[in-house]
Amino acid sequence: QVQLVESGGGLVQAGGSLRLSCAASGRTFSTDAMGWFRQAPGKEREFVAATRWSGTTTYYADSVKGRFTISRDNAKNTVYLQMNSLKAEDTAVYYCATTRSRSAITTMGPYNYWGQGTQVTVSS
């Protein structure tokens, strides 16, 4: 059974940093694409960042470019999201997801498995 468990969320002041982790289990993830999405209250879930299996091909939403960095450690089956210069509008529940699809990974459609999410709250 594939399982994704996020951690690292919390309350931080604007301008601060957080590092989210997503630990995957249930199969080998070294060939999977991994993505981060977020959902703010009253809003649709949106793409944040994603990485192909190698970790060298990455994608970011325009709203987080230059502030967030996605990385992965295939030996640990873990993907990370380093979030710097946080803003109040980054407040949301953050979800990680995985897919073996070769199609575009900046939308929710290709992702087969999702974590339960971790809350990030940025105070202004």
Coordinates of N, CA, C and O in Angstrom, one line a residue:
Q1 N 0.8 -1.2 0.0 CA 0.0 0.0 0.0 C 0.9 1.2 0.0 O 1.7 1.4 0.9
V2 N 0.7 2.1 -1.0 CA 1.4 3.3 -1.1 C 0.9 4.3 0.0 O -0.3 4.5 0.2
Q3 N 1.9 4.9 0.7 CA 1.5 5.9 1.7 C 2.5 7.0 1.7 O 3.7 6.9 1.5
L4 N 1.9 8.2 1.7 CA 2.7 9.5 1.8 C 2.4 10.2 3.1 O 1.2 10.4 3.4
V5 N 3.4 10.6 3.8 CA 3.2 11.3 5.1 C 4.0 12.6 5.1 O 5.2 12.6 5.0
E6 N 3.3 13.7 5.2 CA 3.9 15.0 5.2 C 4.2 15.4 6.6 O 3.5 15.0 7.6
S7 N 5.2 16.2 6.8 CA 5.6 16.8 8.1 C 6.3 18.1 7.9 O 6.7 18.4 6.8
G8 N 6.4 18.8 9.0 CA 7.2 20.1 8.9 C 6.4 21.3 8.9 O 7.0 22.4 8.9
G9 N 5.1 21.2 8.8 CA 4.3 22.4 8.8 C 4.2 23.1 10.2 O 4.7 22.5 11.1
G10 N 3.7 24.3 10.2 CA 3.6 25.0 11.5 C 3.2 26.4 11.3 O 2.8 26.8 10.2
L11 N 3.4 27.2 12.3 CA 3.1 28.6 12.3 C 4.5 29.4 12.2 O 5.4 29.1 13.0
V12 N 4.5 30.3 11.3 CA 5.8 31.1 11.1 C 5.4 32.5 10.8 O 4.3 32.8 10.2
Q13 N 6.3 33.4 11.1 CA 6.0 34.8 10.8 C 6.4 35.1 9.3 O 7.2 34.4 8.7
A14 N 5.7 36.1 8.7 CA 6.1 36.5 7.4 C 7.5 36.8 7.3 O 8.1 37.4 8.2
G15 N 8.1 36.3 6.2 CA 9.6 36.4 6.0 C 10.4 35.2 6.5 O 11.6 35.1 6.2
G16 N 9.7 34.4 7.2 CA 10.4 33.2 7.8 C 10.5 32.1 6.8 O 10.1 32.2 5.6
S17 N 11.0 30.9 7.3 CA 11.2 29.7 6.5 C 10.6 28.5 7.2 O 10.5 28.4 8.4
L18 N 10.2 27.5 6.4 CA 9.9 26.2 6.8 C 10.4 25.2 5.8 O 10.5 25.5 4.6
R19 N 10.6 24.0 6.3 CA 11.0 22.9 5.4 C 10.0 21.8 5.6 O 9.9 21.2 6.7
L20 N 9.2 21.5 4.5 CA 8.3 20.3 4.6 C 9.0 19.1 4.1 O 9.8 19.1 3.2
S21 N 8.6 18.0 4.6 CA 9.1 16.7 4.2 C 7.9 15.8 3.8 O 6.8 15.9 4.4
C22 N 8.1 14.9 2.9 CA 7.1 13.9 2.5 C 7.8 12.6 2.4 O 8.6 12.3 1.5
A23 N 7.5 11.7 3.4 CA 8.1 10.4 3.4 C 7.1 9.4 2.7 O 5.9 9.3 3.0
A24 N 7.7 8.7 1.7 CA 6.9 7.7 0.9 C 7.2 6.3 1.3 O 8.4 6.0 1.5
S25 N 6.2 5.5 1.2 CA 6.5 4.0 1.5 C 5.5 3.2 0.7 O 4.5 3.7 0.1
G26 N 5.8 1.9 0.5 CA 4.9 1.0 -0.2 C 5.4 0.6 -1.5 O 4.8 -0.4 -2.1
R27 N 6.4 1.2 -2.0 CA 7.0 0.8 -3.3 C 8.2 1.6 -3.5 O 8.6 2.5 -2.7
T28 N 8.9 1.3 -4.6 CA 10.1 2.1 -4.9 C 9.7 3.4 -5.7 O 9.0 3.3 -6.6
F29 N 10.1 4.5 -5.2 CA 9.7 5.8 -5.7 C 10.8 6.5 -6.5 O 10.6 7.6 -7.0
S30 N 11.9 5.8 -6.8 CA 13.0 6.5 -7.4 C 12.7 6.8 -8.9 O 13.3 7.7 -9.5
T31 N 11.6 6.2 -9.5 CA 11.3 6.5 -10.8 C 10.0 7.4 -10.9 O 9.5 7.7 -12.0
D32 N 9.5 7.7 -9.8 CA 8.2 8.5 -9.7 C 8.5 10.0 -9.8 O 9.5 10.5 -9.3
A33 N 7.5 10.7 -10.3 CA 7.5 12.2 -10.1 C 6.8 12.5 -8.8 O 5.9 11.7 -8.4
M34 N 7.3 13.5 -8.2 CA 6.7 13.9 -6.9 C 6.3 15.4 -7.0 O 7.1 16.2 -7.5
G35 N 5.2 15.7 -6.4 CA 4.7 17.0 -6.4 C 4.2 17.5 -5.1 O 3.9 16.8 -4.2
W36 N 4.2 18.9 -5.0 CA 3.6 19.5 -3.8 C 2.5 20.4 -4.3 O 2.6 21.1 -5.3
F37 N 1.4 20.3 -3.6 CA 0.2 21.2 -3.9 C -0.3 21.8 -2.6 O 0.2 21.4 -1.5
R38 N -1.1 22.8 -2.7 CA -1.6 23.4 -1.5 C -3.1 23.9 -1.7 O -3.5 24.1 -2.8
Q39 N -3.8 24.0 -0.6 CA -5.1 24.4 -0.6 C -5.4 25.3 0.5 O -5.3 24.9 1.7
A40 N -5.8 26.5 0.2 CA -6.1 27.5 1.2 C -7.6 27.5 1.4 O -8.4 27.0 0.6
P41 N -8.1 28.0 2.6 CA -9.5 27.9 2.9 C -10.3 28.6 1.8 O -10.0 29.7 1.4
G42 N -11.4 27.9 1.4 CA -12.3 28.5 0.4 C -11.7 28.5 -1.0 O -12.3 29.1 -1.9
K43 N -10.5 27.9 -1.3 CA -9.9 27.9 -2.6 C -9.7 26.5 -3.1 O -9.7 25.6 -2.4
E44 N -9.5 26.5 -4.4 CA -9.1 25.2 -5.0 C -7.7 24.8 -4.7 O -6.9 25.6 -4.4
R45 N -7.5 23.5 -4.7 CA -6.1 23.0 -4.5 C -5.3 23.4 -5.8 O -5.7 23.3 -6.9
E46 N -4.1 23.9 -5.5 CA -3.2 24.4 -6.6 C -1.8 23.8 -6.6 O -1.3 23.5 -5.5
F47 N -1.2 23.8 -7.7 CA 0.1 23.3 -7.9 C 1.1 24.3 -7.2 O 1.0 25.5 -7.3
V48 N 2.1 23.7 -6.6 CA 3.2 24.5 -6.0 C 4.5 24.1 -6.7 O 5.2 25.0 -7.2
A49 N 4.9 22.9 -6.7 CA 6.2 22.5 -7.2 C 6.2 21.0 -7.5 O 5.4 20.2 -6.9
A50 N 7.1 20.6 -8.4 CA 7.2 19.2 -8.7 C 8.6 18.8 -9.2 O 9.3 19.7 -9.7
T51 N 8.9 17.6 -9.1 CA 10.2 17.1 -9.6 C 10.1 15.8 -10.3 O 9.4 14.9 -9.8
R52 N 10.8 15.6 -11.4 CA 10.9 14.3 -12.0 C 11.8 13.3 -11.1 O 12.4 13.8 -10.2
W53 N 11.9 12.1 -11.6 CA 12.6 11.1 -10.8 C 14.1 11.5 -10.4 O 14.6 11.2 -9.3
S54 N 14.7 12.2 -11.3 CA 16.1 12.5 -11.1 C 16.3 13.6 -10.1 O 17.4 13.7 -9.5
G55 N 15.3 14.4 -9.9 CA 15.5 15.6 -9.0 C 16.1 16.8 -9.7 O 16.1 17.8 -9.1
T56 N 16.6 16.6 -10.9 CA 17.2 17.7 -11.6 C 16.2 18.5 -12.5 O 16.5 19.6 -12.9
T57 N 15.1 17.9 -12.8 CA 14.0 18.6 -13.6 C 13.0 19.0 -12.6 O 12.3 18.1 -12.0
T58 N 12.8 20.3 -12.4 CA 11.9 20.8 -11.4 C 10.9 21.8 -12.1 O 11.3 22.4 -13.1
Y59 N 9.8 22.0 -11.5 CA 8.8 22.9 -11.9 C 8.2 23.7 -10.7 O 8.1 23.1 -9.6
Y60 N 7.9 24.9 -10.9 CA 7.4 25.7 -9.9 C 6.2 26.6 -10.3 O 6.2 27.1 -11.5
A61 N 5.3 26.8 -9.5 CA 4.3 27.8 -9.7 C 4.9 29.2 -9.7 O 5.9 29.4 -9.0
D62 N 4.4 30.1 -10.5 CA 5.0 31.5 -10.6 C 5.0 32.1 -9.2 O 5.9 32.9 -8.9
S63 N 4.0 31.8 -8.4 CA 3.9 32.5 -7.1 C 4.9 32.1 -6.1 O 5.1 32.8 -5.1
V64 N 5.6 31.0 -6.4 CA 6.7 30.6 -5.4 C 8.1 30.5 -6.0 O 9.0 30.3 -5.3
K65 N 8.2 30.8 -7.3 CA 9.5 30.8 -7.9 C 10.5 31.7 -7.2 O 10.1 32.9 -6.9
G66 N 11.7 31.3 -6.9 CA 12.7 32.1 -6.3 C 12.6 32.0 -4.8 O 13.5 32.5 -4.1
R67 N 11.5 31.5 -4.2 CA 11.3 31.4 -2.8 C 11.3 29.9 -2.3 O 11.7 29.7 -1.2
F68 N 10.7 29.0 -3.1 CA 10.6 27.6 -2.7 C 11.5 26.8 -3.5 O 11.8 27.1 -4.7
T69 N 12.0 25.7 -2.9 CA 12.9 24.8 -3.6 C 12.4 23.4 -3.3 O 12.3 23.0 -2.1
I70 N 12.2 22.6 -4.3 CA 11.8 21.2 -4.2 C 13.0 20.3 -4.4 O 13.9 20.6 -5.3
S71 N 13.2 19.3 -3.6 CA 14.3 18.4 -3.7 C 13.9 17.0 -3.3 O 12.8 16.9 -2.6
R72 N 14.7 16.0 -3.6 CA 14.3 14.7 -3.2 C 15.6 13.9 -2.8 O 16.6 14.1 -3.4
D73 N 15.4 12.9 -2.0 CA 16.4 11.9 -1.6 C 15.8 10.6 -1.9 O 15.0 10.0 -1.1
N74 N 16.2 10.0 -3.0 CA 15.6 8.7 -3.4 C 16.0 7.6 -2.5 O 15.3 6.6 -2.4
A75 N 17.2 7.7 -1.9 CA 17.6 6.7 -1.0 C 16.7 6.6 0.2 O 16.5 5.6 0.9
K76 N 16.1 7.8 0.6 CA 15.2 7.8 1.7 C 13.7 7.9 1.4 O 12.9 8.0 2.2
N77 N 13.5 7.8 0.0 CA 12.1 7.9 -0.4 C 11.4 9.1 0.1 O 10.2 9.1 0.6
T78 N 12.1 10.2 0.1 CA 11.6 11.5 0.7 C 11.7 12.6 -0.2 O 12.8 12.7 -0.9
V79 N 10.7 13.5 -0.3 CA 10.8 14.7 -1.1 C 10.6 15.9 -0.1 O 9.9 15.7 0.9
Y80 N 11.3 16.9 -0.4 CA 11.3 18.1 0.5 C 10.8 19.3 -0.2 O 10.9 19.4 -1.4
L81 N 10.3 20.3 0.6 CA 9.9 21.6 0.0 C 10.5 22.6 1.0 O 10.0 22.8 2.1
Q82 N 11.6 23.3 0.6 CA 12.1 24.4 1.4 C 11.4 25.6 1.0 O 11.4 26.0 -0.2
M83 N 10.8 26.3 2.0 CA 10.0 27.5 1.7 C 10.7 28.7 2.5 O 10.7 28.7 3.7
N84 N 11.1 29.6 1.7 CA 11.8 30.8 2.3 C 10.9 32.1 2.0 O 10.1 32.0 1.1
S85 N 11.2 33.1 2.7 CA 10.5 34.4 2.4 C 9.0 34.2 2.4 O 8.3 34.7 1.5
L86 N 8.5 33.5 3.4 CA 7.1 33.1 3.4 C 6.2 34.4 3.5 O 6.6 35.4 4.2
K87 N 5.0 34.3 2.9 CA 4.1 35.4 2.9 C 2.8 34.9 3.5 O 2.5 33.7 3.5
A88 N 1.9 35.8 3.9 CA 0.6 35.4 4.5 C -0.2 34.6 3.4 O -0.9 33.7 3.8
E89 N 0.0 34.9 2.2 CA -0.8 34.2 1.1 C -0.3 32.8 0.9 O -0.9 32.0 0.1
D90 N 0.8 32.4 1.5 CA 1.3 31.0 1.5 C 0.6 30.1 2.5 O 0.7 28.9 2.4
T91 N -0.3 30.7 3.3 CA -1.0 29.9 4.3 C -2.0 29.0 3.6 O -2.8 29.4 2.8
A92 N -1.8 27.7 3.9 CA -2.6 26.6 3.3 C -2.3 25.3 3.9 O -1.3 25.2 4.6
V93 N -3.0 24.3 3.5 CA -2.6 22.9 3.8 C -1.8 22.5 2.6 O -2.3 22.6 1.4
Y94 N -0.6 21.9 2.9 CA 0.3 21.5 1.8 C 0.2 20.0 1.7 O 0.3 19.2 2.7
Y95 N 0.0 19.5 0.5 CA 0.0 18.1 0.2 C 1.1 17.6 -0.7 O 1.4 18.3 -1.7
C96 N 1.6 16.4 -0.5 CA 2.5 15.9 -1.5 C 1.8 14.8 -2.2 O 0.8 14.2 -1.7
A97 N 2.3 14.5 -3.4 CA 1.6 13.5 -4.3 C 2.6 12.8 -5.1 O 3.7 13.4 -5.4
T98 N 2.3 11.7 -5.7 CA 3.2 10.9 -6.5 C 2.5 10.3 -7.7 O 1.3 10.0 -7.7
T99 N 3.3 10.2 -8.8 CA 2.8 9.6 -10.0 C 3.9 9.0 -10.8 O 5.0 9.4 -10.7
R100 N 3.5 8.0 -11.6 CA 4.5 7.4 -12.5 C 4.2 7.8 -14.0 O 4.8 7.4 -14.9
S101 N 3.2 8.8 -14.1 CA 2.9 9.3 -15.4 C 4.0 10.1 -16.0 O 4.8 10.8 -15.3
R102 N 4.1 10.0 -17.3 CA 5.1 10.8 -18.0 C 4.6 12.1 -18.5 O 5.2 12.9 -19.2
S103 N 3.3 12.3 -18.3 CA 2.6 13.5 -18.7 C 3.0 14.7 -17.8 O 3.8 14.5 -16.9
A104 N 2.4 15.8 -18.1 CA 2.7 17.0 -17.3 C 2.4 16.8 -15.9 O 1.3 16.2 -15.5
I105 N 3.2 17.2 -15.0 CA 3.1 17.0 -13.6 C 2.8 18.2 -12.8 O 3.0 18.3 -11.6
T106 N 2.4 19.3 -13.5 CA 2.0 20.5 -12.9 C 0.5 20.7 -12.6 O 0.1 21.8 -12.3
T107 N -0.2 19.6 -12.9 CA -1.6 19.6 -12.6 C -1.9 18.4 -11.7 O -1.1 17.5 -11.6
M108 N -3.1 18.4 -11.1 CA -3.4 17.3 -10.2 C -3.7 16.0 -10.9 O -3.5 14.9 -10.3
G109 N -4.2 16.1 -12.1 CA -4.7 14.9 -12.8 C -3.8 13.7 -12.8 O -4.3 12.6 -12.6
P110 N -2.5 13.8 -13.1 CA -1.7 12.6 -13.2 C -1.4 11.9 -11.9 O -0.9 10.8 -11.9
Y111 N -1.6 12.6 -10.8 CA -1.2 12.0 -9.5 C -2.1 11.0 -9.0 O -3.3 11.2 -8.9
N112 N -1.6 9.8 -8.6 CA -2.4 8.7 -8.1 C -2.5 8.6 -6.6 O -3.5 8.1 -6.1
Y113 N -1.5 9.1 -5.9 CA -1.5 9.0 -4.5 C -1.2 10.3 -3.8 O -0.4 11.1 -4.3
W114 N -1.9 10.5 -2.7 CA -1.8 11.8 -2.0 C -1.6 11.6 -0.5 O -2.1 10.6 0.0
G115 N -0.9 12.5 0.1 CA -0.8 12.5 1.5 C -2.0 13.2 2.2 O -2.8 13.7 1.5
Q116 N -2.0 13.2 3.5 CA -3.1 13.8 4.2 C -2.9 15.3 4.4 O -3.9 16.0 4.8
G117 N -1.7 15.8 4.2 CA -1.5 17.3 4.2 C -0.9 17.7 5.5 O -1.1 17.1 6.6
T118 N -0.2 18.8 5.5 CA 0.3 19.5 6.7 C 0.0 21.0 6.6 O 0.1 21.6 5.5
Q119 N -0.4 21.5 7.7 CA -0.9 22.9 7.7 C 0.3 23.9 7.9 O 1.2 23.7 8.7
V120 N 0.3 24.9 7.0 CA 1.3 25.9 7.1 C 0.6 27.2 7.3 O -0.3 27.6 6.5
T121 N 0.9 27.9 8.3 CA 0.2 29.2 8.6 C 1.3 30.3 8.8 O 2.2 30.2 9.6
V122 N 1.2 31.3 8.0 CA 2.1 32.4 8.0 C 1.4 33.7 8.5 O 0.4 34.1 7.9
S123 N 1.9 34.2 9.6 CA 1.3 35.4 10.2 C 2.0 36.6 9.7 O 3.2 36.7 9.5
S124 N 1.1 37.6 9.5 CA 1.7 38.9 8.9 C 1.9 39.9 10.0 O 1.6 39.7 11.1

